Short mmCIF file of C-alpha atoms and ligand atoms in Angstrom, two decimals:
data_model
loop_
_atom_site.label_atom_id
_atom_site.label_comp_id
_atom_site.label_asym_id
_atom_site.label_seq_id
_atom_site.Cartn_x
_atom_site.Cartn_y
_atom_site.Cartn_z
CA MET A 1134 -0.10 0.05 0.07
CA PRO A 1135 1.09 3.52 -0.66
CA LYS A 1136 2.47 5.65 2.08
CA GLU A 1137 -0.05 8.25 3.53
CA ILE A 1138 0.78 11.49 1.56
CA VAL A 1139 -2.59 12.74 1.11
CA SER A 1140 -4.92 13.87 3.90
CA SER A 1141 -7.88 11.64 3.13
CA CYS A 1142 -11.25 12.80 3.00
CA LYS A 1143 -12.75 9.64 4.07
CA PRO A 1144 -15.33 9.28 5.92
CA PRO A 1145 -16.71 12.52 4.36
CA LEU A 1146 -18.28 15.07 6.74
CA THR A 1147 -22.06 14.27 7.54
CA ALA A 1148 -24.65 16.90 7.15
CA ARG A 1149 -24.88 16.94 11.04
CA GLU A 1150 -21.11 17.34 11.35
CA ARG A 1151 -21.09 20.23 9.08
CA LYS A 1152 -23.85 22.02 11.20
CA ILE A 1153 -21.78 21.42 14.28
CA SER A 1154 -18.87 22.45 12.19
CA HIS A 1155 -20.54 25.65 11.51
CA LEU A 1156 -21.35 26.58 15.12
CA LEU A 1157 -17.82 25.67 16.32
CA ARG A 1158 -16.51 27.79 13.53
CA PHE A 1159 -18.01 30.96 15.15
CA PHE A 1160 -15.81 30.45 18.20
CA GLU A 1161 -12.85 29.36 16.34
CA ASP A 1162 -12.80 32.28 14.26
CA LEU A 1163 -13.11 34.53 17.26
CA ILE A 1164 -9.77 33.41 18.45
CA LYS A 1165 -7.80 32.09 15.59
CA VAL A 1166 -8.65 35.22 12.92
CA PRO A 1167 -7.50 38.19 15.07
CA LEU A 1168 -4.63 36.23 16.81
CA PHE A 1169 -3.23 34.26 13.82
CA GLY A 1170 -4.82 35.63 10.59
CA CYS A 1171 -6.47 32.27 10.26
CA GLN A 1172 -7.52 31.22 6.64
CA LYS A 1173 -10.09 28.55 7.78
CA CYS A 1174 -8.08 25.72 5.93
CA GLY A 1175 -9.78 23.35 8.34
CA GLU A 1176 -6.69 21.25 8.82
CA CYS A 1177 -4.77 23.30 11.29
CA ILE A 1178 -0.84 22.87 11.44
CA LEU A 1179 -0.58 25.92 13.58
CA SER A 1180 1.27 24.41 16.42
CA SER A 1181 3.89 23.09 14.22
CA THR A 1182 4.63 26.17 12.37
CA GLY A 1183 5.65 28.09 15.33
CA PHE A 1184 1.82 29.48 16.06
CA VAL A 1185 2.22 31.52 12.70
CA CYS A 1186 -0.55 30.53 10.18
CA CYS A 1187 1.48 29.16 6.95
CA GLN A 1188 -2.00 29.43 5.05
CA ARG A 1189 -1.36 33.16 4.76
CA CYS A 1190 1.34 32.53 2.10
CA PRO A 1191 -0.22 33.50 -1.23
CA LYS A 1192 0.84 30.00 -2.55
CA ARG A 1193 -0.60 28.37 0.45
CA LEU A 1194 2.35 26.47 1.08
CA ARG A 1195 2.53 23.96 3.81
CA ASN A 1196 6.19 22.61 3.74
CA GLY A 1197 8.22 25.72 3.90
CA PRO A 1198 8.96 28.87 1.78
CA CYS A 1199 9.06 29.12 -1.92
CA GLY A 1200 12.58 30.25 -3.55
CA GLY A 1201 11.48 33.64 -3.70
CA THR A 1202 11.82 35.12 -0.11
CA GLY A 1203 13.99 38.36 -0.44
CA GLN A 1204 16.96 38.96 1.47
CA ASP A 1205 15.17 40.96 3.96
CA GLY A 1206 12.60 38.35 4.59
CA SER A 1207 9.86 39.95 2.14
CA CYS A 1208 7.55 37.93 0.31
CA GLU A 1209 8.03 37.67 -3.40
CA VAL A 1210 4.40 38.55 -4.18
CA TYR A 1211 3.70 41.26 -1.81
CA PRO A 1212 7.10 42.65 -1.07
CA GLU A 1213 5.62 45.08 1.71
CA ARG A 1214 4.95 42.06 3.74
CA LYS A 1215 7.30 39.51 5.35
CA CYS A 1216 7.37 35.99 4.14
CA VAL A 1217 5.08 33.97 6.54
CA TRP A 1218 7.70 31.26 6.45
CA TYR A 1219 10.46 33.69 7.33
CA ARG A 1220 8.20 34.49 10.43
CA ILE A 1221 7.62 30.70 11.07
CA TYR A 1222 11.23 29.95 10.98
CA PHE A 1223 12.27 32.63 13.49
CA ARG A 1224 9.37 32.21 15.90
CA SER A 1225 9.87 28.42 15.72
CA SER A 1226 13.62 29.04 16.62
CA ARG A 1227 12.60 31.31 19.34
CA LEU A 1228 10.21 28.87 20.63
CA ARG A 1229 12.61 26.03 20.23
CA ARG A 1230 10.19 24.18 18.07
CA LEU A 1231 12.46 23.69 15.01
CA SER A 1232 12.42 20.07 15.05
CA LEU A 1233 8.69 20.31 14.00
CA LEU A 1234 9.65 22.06 10.64
CA TYR A 1235 11.18 18.75 9.30
CA LYS A 1236 7.72 17.16 9.17
CA LEU A 1237 6.41 16.51 5.91
CA ASN A 1238 2.86 18.00 5.90
CA LYS A 1239 0.32 16.03 3.97
CA ILE A 1240 -1.42 17.15 0.72
CA HIS A 1241 -4.40 19.17 1.94
CA ASN A 1242 -7.69 18.04 1.97
CA TRP A 1243 -9.90 20.86 0.31
CA ASN A 1244 -12.96 19.37 1.40
CA LEU A 1245 -12.06 20.38 4.88
CA GLU A 1246 -11.81 24.25 3.66
CA GLY A 1247 -14.12 26.42 5.86
CA THR A 1248 -15.07 23.50 8.52
CA SER A 1249 -13.99 23.55 12.23
CA ALA A 1250 -10.39 22.46 12.73
CA TRP A 1251 -11.37 21.61 16.44
CA LEU A 1252 -14.09 19.34 15.50
CA ASN A 1253 -11.73 17.65 12.88
CA VAL A 1254 -9.16 17.17 15.45
CA PHE A 1255 -11.94 15.51 17.74
CA LYS A 1256 -13.02 13.50 14.83
CA LYS A 1257 -9.33 12.35 14.08
CA ARG A 1258 -9.56 13.58 10.50
CA ILE A 1259 -6.51 15.85 11.07
CA ASP A 1260 -3.58 15.26 13.68
CA ALA A 1261 -3.80 16.57 16.77
CA PRO A 1262 -1.91 19.82 17.65
CA VAL A 1263 1.62 19.25 18.95
CA GLY A 1264 2.07 20.10 22.61
CA LEU A 1265 5.33 21.03 24.31
CA VAL A 1266 8.61 20.21 22.62
CA ARG A 1267 11.43 18.95 24.73
CA ASN A 1268 14.94 18.80 23.56
CA ASP A 1269 14.36 20.47 20.24
CA LYS A 1270 18.06 20.43 19.22
CA GLN A 1271 18.36 16.90 20.02
CA LYS A 1272 15.18 16.12 17.91
CA VAL A 1273 16.64 18.01 15.08
CA LYS A 1274 19.60 15.76 15.20
CA GLU A 1275 17.59 12.54 15.50
CA GLN A 1276 15.40 13.52 12.38
CA ILE A 1277 18.42 13.90 10.26
CA ALA A 1278 20.09 10.92 11.42
CA ASP A 1279 17.51 8.23 11.07
CA ASP A 1280 15.04 9.36 8.82
CA LEU A 1281 16.90 9.40 5.58
CA MET B 434 24.32 6.60 -20.89
CA THR B 435 21.19 8.10 -20.20
CA PHE B 436 20.92 10.97 -17.59
CA LYS B 437 19.64 8.40 -14.93
CA GLU B 438 22.54 5.91 -15.49
CA LYS B 439 25.01 8.79 -14.98
CA ILE B 440 23.37 9.65 -11.75
CA ASP B 441 23.13 6.26 -10.51
CA ALA B 442 26.82 5.78 -11.29
CA GLY B 443 27.86 8.93 -9.45
CA GLN B 444 29.18 10.60 -12.55
CA PHE B 445 29.48 14.25 -13.03
CA VAL B 446 26.39 15.42 -15.01
CA TRP B 447 25.59 18.41 -17.26
CA CYS B 448 22.05 19.94 -17.98
CA GLY B 449 21.04 22.54 -20.10
CA GLU B 450 17.77 24.65 -20.23
CA ILE B 451 15.48 25.48 -22.98
CA GLY B 452 12.58 27.94 -22.82
CA PRO B 453 9.70 26.79 -25.27
CA PRO B 454 8.39 29.69 -27.53
CA GLN B 455 5.36 31.87 -27.10
CA SER B 456 3.78 30.09 -30.11
CA CYS B 457 3.17 26.75 -31.67
CA ASP B 458 6.31 26.91 -33.63
CA GLY B 459 7.98 23.55 -32.87
CA ASP B 460 10.88 24.21 -35.12
CA VAL B 461 12.08 26.67 -32.44
CA ILE B 462 12.68 23.60 -30.15
CA ARG B 463 14.16 21.56 -33.04
CA ASN B 464 16.66 24.25 -34.05
CA LYS B 465 17.65 24.89 -30.47
CA ALA B 466 18.31 20.99 -30.00
CA LYS B 467 21.60 21.36 -31.82
CA TYR B 468 23.19 23.47 -29.01
CA PHE B 469 22.76 20.51 -26.64
CA LYS B 470 23.15 17.25 -28.66
CA GLY B 471 26.48 15.78 -27.67
CA PHE B 472 27.04 18.39 -25.09
CA VAL B 473 24.85 17.74 -22.31
CA ASP B 474 23.22 14.74 -20.72
CA ALA B 475 19.72 16.38 -20.23
CA VAL B 476 17.85 19.37 -21.00
CA ASN B 477 15.32 21.13 -18.68
CA ILE B 478 12.23 22.54 -20.53
CA THR B 479 10.49 25.26 -18.42
CA ASP B 480 6.73 25.05 -17.74
CA ASN B 481 5.13 28.19 -18.47
CA GLN B 482 8.08 29.94 -16.87
CA THR B 483 7.78 33.34 -15.07
CA ALA B 484 3.94 32.52 -15.51
CA ILE B 485 4.05 33.50 -19.06
CA VAL B 486 2.30 31.14 -21.51
CA ARG B 487 4.39 29.03 -23.85
CA LEU B 488 4.31 25.88 -25.66
CA SER B 489 3.89 22.99 -23.26
CA SER B 490 6.83 21.46 -21.67
CA ILE B 491 5.60 17.89 -22.45
CA ALA B 492 5.07 18.58 -26.07
CA SER B 493 8.48 20.29 -26.35
CA ALA B 494 10.07 17.25 -24.54
CA ARG B 495 8.71 14.89 -27.02
CA ILE B 496 10.09 17.08 -29.84
CA LEU B 497 13.48 17.02 -28.15
CA LEU B 498 13.34 13.19 -27.89
CA ASP B 499 12.82 13.04 -31.52
CA GLU B 500 15.76 15.09 -32.07
CA GLY B 501 18.00 12.70 -29.70
CA VAL B 502 18.12 14.91 -26.68
CA GLU B 503 17.11 13.76 -23.35
CA PRO B 504 14.50 16.15 -21.77
CA ILE B 505 13.77 17.10 -18.13
CA ILE B 506 10.15 18.30 -17.96
CA GLN B 507 9.54 20.81 -15.32
CA VAL B 508 6.04 20.54 -13.63
CA THR B 509 4.78 23.44 -11.67
CA CYS B 510 2.07 23.47 -9.09
CA ARG B 511 0.65 26.93 -10.11
CA ASP B 512 -1.36 25.58 -13.14
CA ARG B 513 -2.87 22.25 -12.54
CA ASN B 514 -4.42 20.36 -9.64
CA ARG B 515 -3.70 17.04 -8.60
CA LEU B 516 -5.90 15.42 -11.13
CA ALA B 517 -4.40 17.16 -14.16
CA ILE B 518 -0.89 16.79 -12.83
CA GLN B 519 -1.08 13.03 -12.54
CA SER B 520 -2.74 12.47 -15.80
CA ASP B 521 0.01 14.78 -17.60
CA LEU B 522 2.71 12.75 -16.02
CA LEU B 523 1.12 9.59 -17.28
CA GLY B 524 0.93 11.06 -20.64
CA ALA B 525 4.43 12.04 -20.40
CA ALA B 526 5.80 8.56 -19.30
CA ALA B 527 3.59 7.06 -22.14
CA LEU B 528 5.52 9.41 -24.67
CA GLY B 529 8.78 8.19 -23.34
CA ILE B 530 9.67 11.25 -21.00
CA THR B 531 11.46 9.94 -17.86
CA ASN B 532 12.89 13.07 -16.19
CA VAL B 533 10.53 15.33 -14.18
CA LEU B 534 11.63 18.37 -12.13
CA CYS B 535 8.98 19.37 -9.51
CA LEU B 536 8.73 23.14 -8.73
CA THR B 537 6.12 25.15 -6.87
CA GLY B 538 6.15 27.68 -9.77
CA ASP B 539 6.36 31.69 -9.84
CA TYR B 540 3.22 33.35 -8.77
CA GLN B 541 0.80 34.20 -11.56
CA THR B 542 0.91 38.05 -11.18
CA PHE B 543 4.38 38.01 -12.47
CA GLY B 544 3.39 36.59 -15.85
CA ASP B 545 1.35 37.89 -18.72
CA ASN B 546 -1.93 36.59 -17.07
CA PRO B 547 -1.90 38.44 -13.92
CA GLU B 548 -5.64 37.97 -13.53
CA ALA B 549 -5.45 34.24 -13.59
CA ARG B 550 -6.35 31.90 -10.60
CA GLY B 551 -3.52 30.41 -9.25
CA VAL B 552 -3.98 26.56 -8.40
CA PHE B 553 -1.26 25.55 -5.87
CA ASP B 554 -3.15 22.25 -4.97
CA LEU B 555 0.17 20.71 -3.98
CA ASP B 556 3.52 22.37 -3.26
CA SER B 557 6.98 21.20 -4.83
CA ILE B 558 7.73 18.91 -1.84
CA GLN B 559 4.28 17.29 -1.91
CA LEU B 560 4.72 17.02 -5.83
CA VAL B 561 8.01 15.17 -5.31
CA ALA B 562 6.16 12.60 -2.87
CA ALA B 563 3.22 12.29 -5.34
CA VAL B 564 5.60 11.43 -8.25
CA ALA B 565 7.58 9.08 -5.94
CA GLN B 566 4.34 7.30 -5.06
CA MET B 567 3.41 7.09 -8.90
CA ASN B 568 6.81 5.37 -9.33
CA SER B 569 5.74 2.73 -6.66
CA GLY B 570 2.76 1.74 -8.64
CA PHE B 571 -0.06 3.75 -7.05
CA LEU B 572 -1.87 7.08 -7.85
CA LEU B 573 -2.65 9.44 -5.10
CA SER B 574 -5.94 8.10 -4.74
CA GLY B 575 -4.49 4.82 -3.65
CA THR B 576 -5.35 3.17 -7.02
CA GLU B 577 -2.92 0.67 -8.11
CA MET B 578 -1.83 1.16 -11.69
CA LYS B 579 -1.28 -1.78 -14.13
CA LYS B 580 1.99 -0.15 -15.15
CA ALA B 581 4.16 2.16 -13.06
CA PRO B 582 6.09 4.91 -14.59
CA GLU B 583 9.86 5.23 -13.82
CA PHE B 584 10.46 8.89 -13.42
CA VAL B 585 13.65 10.22 -12.41
CA ILE B 586 12.56 12.90 -9.93
CA GLY B 587 14.19 16.21 -9.47
CA ALA B 588 13.39 19.29 -7.53
CA ALA B 589 15.10 22.72 -7.11
CA ALA B 590 16.79 24.28 -4.28
CA ASN B 591 17.56 27.88 -3.58
CA PRO B 592 20.61 28.24 -1.30
CA PHE B 593 20.53 32.04 -1.70
CA ALA B 594 17.16 33.15 -0.33
CA GLU B 595 16.56 33.67 3.41
CA PRO B 596 16.31 32.13 6.02
CA PHE B 597 19.25 30.13 5.35
CA GLU B 598 18.80 27.21 7.73
CA MET B 599 15.16 26.90 6.30
CA ARG B 600 16.54 26.21 3.04
CA LEU B 601 18.48 23.32 4.31
CA ILE B 602 15.28 22.02 6.09
CA ARG B 603 13.56 22.33 2.76
CA LEU B 604 16.49 20.40 0.89
CA TYR B 605 15.95 17.66 3.54
CA LYS B 606 12.37 17.53 3.09
CA LYS B 607 12.78 17.04 -0.64
CA ILE B 608 15.15 14.30 -0.32
CA LYS B 609 12.95 12.61 2.21
CA ALA B 610 10.10 12.83 -0.29
CA GLY B 611 11.95 11.05 -2.84
CA ALA B 612 14.11 13.55 -4.86
CA HIS B 613 16.95 11.81 -7.08
CA PHE B 614 18.49 14.97 -7.98
CA LEU B 615 18.21 18.59 -7.22
CA GLN B 616 19.13 21.71 -9.22
CA THR B 617 20.14 24.83 -7.50
CA GLN B 618 19.41 28.38 -8.32
CA PRO B 619 22.07 30.22 -10.37
CA VAL B 620 25.23 30.78 -8.18
CA PHE B 621 26.61 34.32 -8.22
CA ASP B 622 27.70 34.21 -4.62
CA LEU B 623 30.41 31.67 -4.23
CA GLU B 624 30.84 32.24 -0.66
CA LEU B 625 27.32 31.77 0.33
CA PHE B 626 27.04 28.53 -1.79
CA SER B 627 29.89 26.89 -0.49
CA ARG B 628 28.67 27.54 3.05
CA TRP B 629 25.44 26.06 2.01
CA MET B 630 27.07 22.94 0.42
CA GLU B 631 29.15 22.36 3.52
CA ARG B 632 26.01 22.36 5.67
CA ALA B 633 24.40 20.01 3.36
CA VAL B 634 27.37 17.73 3.32
CA ALA B 635 27.60 17.70 7.07
CA MET B 636 23.94 16.56 7.04
CA GLY B 637 24.93 13.89 4.76
CA LEU B 638 22.23 15.19 2.05
CA HIS B 639 24.77 14.97 -0.95
CA GLU B 640 24.97 11.19 -0.62
CA LYS B 641 21.22 10.74 -0.87
CA THR B 642 20.77 12.81 -3.99
CA ALA B 643 22.76 14.39 -6.78
CA ILE B 644 23.16 18.00 -6.29
CA LEU B 645 23.84 20.04 -9.37
CA ALA B 646 24.80 23.69 -9.14
CA GLY B 647 22.92 26.26 -11.44
CA VAL B 648 25.32 28.38 -13.63
CA MET B 649 23.75 31.21 -15.48
CA PRO B 650 25.88 32.78 -18.18
CA VAL B 651 24.76 36.33 -18.80
CA ARG B 652 25.49 38.72 -21.86
CA SER B 653 25.27 42.31 -20.25
CA ALA B 654 25.46 44.18 -17.15
CA ARG B 655 21.80 45.13 -17.49
CA ALA B 656 20.58 41.53 -17.47
CA LEU B 657 22.52 41.19 -14.23
CA LEU B 658 21.01 44.19 -12.59
CA HIS B 659 17.70 43.34 -13.81
CA MET B 660 17.86 39.89 -12.24
CA LYS B 661 19.26 41.37 -8.85
CA GLU B 662 16.36 44.05 -8.80
CA HIS B 663 13.45 42.10 -10.19
CA VAL B 664 13.97 38.40 -9.82
CA PRO B 665 12.93 37.21 -6.40
CA GLY B 666 15.26 34.92 -4.53
CA VAL B 667 18.59 35.69 -6.15
CA LYS B 668 21.70 36.98 -4.92
CA ILE B 669 24.59 38.60 -6.89
CA SER B 670 27.94 39.54 -5.65
CA ASP B 671 28.80 43.15 -6.80
CA GLU B 672 32.05 41.81 -8.00
CA TYR B 673 30.02 40.17 -10.93
CA ILE B 674 28.13 43.43 -11.67
CA ASP B 675 31.42 45.54 -11.53
CA ARG B 676 33.11 43.10 -13.78
CA MET B 677 30.07 43.14 -16.46
CA GLN B 678 30.09 46.91 -16.50
CA GLN B 679 33.58 47.29 -17.05
CA ALA B 680 33.98 44.81 -19.68
CA SER B 681 34.85 45.88 -23.19
CA ASP B 682 33.17 42.87 -24.51
CA PRO B 683 30.32 41.85 -22.28
CA LYS B 684 29.36 38.83 -24.14
CA GLU B 685 32.85 37.36 -23.77
CA GLU B 686 33.28 38.57 -20.13
CA GLY B 687 29.98 36.79 -19.46
CA VAL B 688 31.29 33.28 -20.92
CA LYS B 689 34.50 33.87 -18.84
CA MET B 690 32.65 34.31 -15.68
CA ALA B 691 30.49 31.29 -16.25
CA VAL B 692 33.50 29.20 -17.06
CA GLU B 693 35.13 30.70 -13.76
CA ILE B 694 32.03 29.87 -11.61
CA ILE B 695 31.76 26.36 -13.17
CA GLU B 696 35.51 25.86 -12.23
CA ALA B 697 34.97 26.99 -8.80
CA VAL B 698 31.73 25.02 -7.75
CA ARG B 699 33.14 21.72 -9.37
CA LYS B 700 35.82 21.93 -6.78
CA ILE B 701 33.33 22.27 -3.89
CA PRO B 702 32.69 18.68 -2.19
CA GLY B 703 29.33 17.16 -2.87
CA VAL B 704 28.66 18.98 -6.17
CA ARG B 705 27.66 16.23 -8.53
CA GLY B 706 27.07 18.42 -11.65
CA ILE B 707 26.20 21.60 -13.45
CA HIS B 708 22.81 22.95 -14.62
CA LEU B 709 23.62 25.62 -17.24
CA MET B 710 20.68 28.11 -17.81
CA PRO B 711 21.61 30.93 -20.12
CA VAL B 712 17.99 32.59 -20.33
CA MET B 713 17.20 33.14 -23.96
CA TRP B 714 20.73 32.54 -25.07
CA GLU B 715 20.91 28.79 -25.37
CA SER B 716 23.51 29.03 -28.35
CA ILE B 717 26.29 29.73 -25.82
CA THR B 718 25.85 26.52 -24.20
CA PRO B 719 28.44 24.45 -26.50
CA THR B 720 31.10 27.38 -26.18
CA ILE B 721 30.90 27.29 -22.35
CA ILE B 722 31.22 23.50 -21.97
CA GLN B 723 34.26 23.23 -24.55
CA GLU B 724 35.88 25.92 -22.71
CA THR B 725 35.47 24.03 -19.50
CA ARG B 726 36.80 21.26 -21.02
CA LEU B 727 39.76 23.00 -22.02
CA THR B 728 40.80 24.28 -18.59
S1 LIG C 1448 -6.93 26.11 10.41
FE1 LIG C 1448 -5.55 26.35 8.88
S2 LIG C 1448 -5.83 28.53 8.08
FE2 LIG C 1448 -6.38 28.27 10.24
S3 LIG C 1448 -4.64 28.78 11.50
FE3 LIG C 1448 -4.77 26.70 11.26
S4 LIG C 1448 -3.38 26.35 9.46
FE4 LIG C 1448 -3.73 28.42 9.50
S1 LIG C 1449 7.82 34.57 -0.27
FE1 LIG C 1449 6.81 33.32 1.46
S2 LIG C 1449 4.89 33.96 1.69
FE2 LIG C 1449 5.55 34.83 -0.23
S3 LIG C 1449 4.95 33.23 -1.70
FE3 LIG C 1449 7.02 32.66 -1.13
S4 LIG C 1449 6.67 31.26 0.56
FE4 LIG C 1449 4.70 32.30 0.50
#
């Protein structure tokens, strides 16, 4: 069987789940939109990207910056803004969560767009948020050593 | 020897690059083929480079194959979603194309159709993983194929954009996803490039993949300045700009510079090949390769 590289949409959301999702979204938005600029992708990886939402990238990249980040860290598409992955890197570095950036994030399930990430975690559609990271430096070394 | 055989055998490889025309004139590609035949191992064919509509890379690749040149098709995530990418790749495999370079793609507002909807269904790393999965006999849906393609998977790396460490993480992820070879952005800053290679070698990444250094010959100081100011993610040492500005024959100086850079990067441990990418100046490729052979 192939590796799990796509975030699967099975089982699909039921009508009832969509209703609950809609309700939960209200509360989720109240927190995540002003704090993180959440784009409502429904498949939240905020906890592994230094609590900067990666979906604010115009290309919606989930695995790191494109090749166009400027020398001052500006975004290639909107030079007046900082590249979100530039911010993610430095924030992760400060929070000692760099080891999380080595993870391959799955291909996005666009079916979850606009749904509540909280419900999706609860229903195990998406991975649960990453809690505290201990010994970040050690973990980076382990990643490089045994994964390749 | 094919490109794949050379990479597997650990030999030094040379790649060129062709930008297809903004029309349906296949003869443009046919004519350009002669600059590469017998000089390089494979030739990149850009996929709507800088978001400008051009003759399809797969069609151009087939034309090149007929001319006896091995193509590497670039595939970007900007214009196609996962359905289209997979179907195009199957088509490419059926046409005898074996080398794929996975890219995210320039943003649509840089090109001639800035009003277009960008797709970005996958990113370049996920695309590498997707092609690797197709090689293993499965489509993204998990459906097993009766016949699996045998793609040589490539990806791009930019050692010159910020943040430096994040670029190494990206390189690591691309290799983990299954990239067989990596092509870097053009080197115009040897110090930074060797620092990056040093780190890649220290991480052991050069053993898992073939890293090819990008070299871009330029024919005028203006072209270099334009790149510095308008092309995102490139870093050019002032030394090169000064040299081009003071040169009496900029074309000759451009060739000299490219040859020098090639000589320098060849000596850096871990570099397994050169990717020559003269933008709209393909005809210079044989000259440069012959000069590096002489020195
Ligand atoms: S749900 Fe998606 S868009 Fe919203 S914060 Fe999380 S990653 Fe960003
Ligand atoms: S520079 Fe950063 S934010 Fe801008 S498109 Fe590239 S990855 Fe996204």
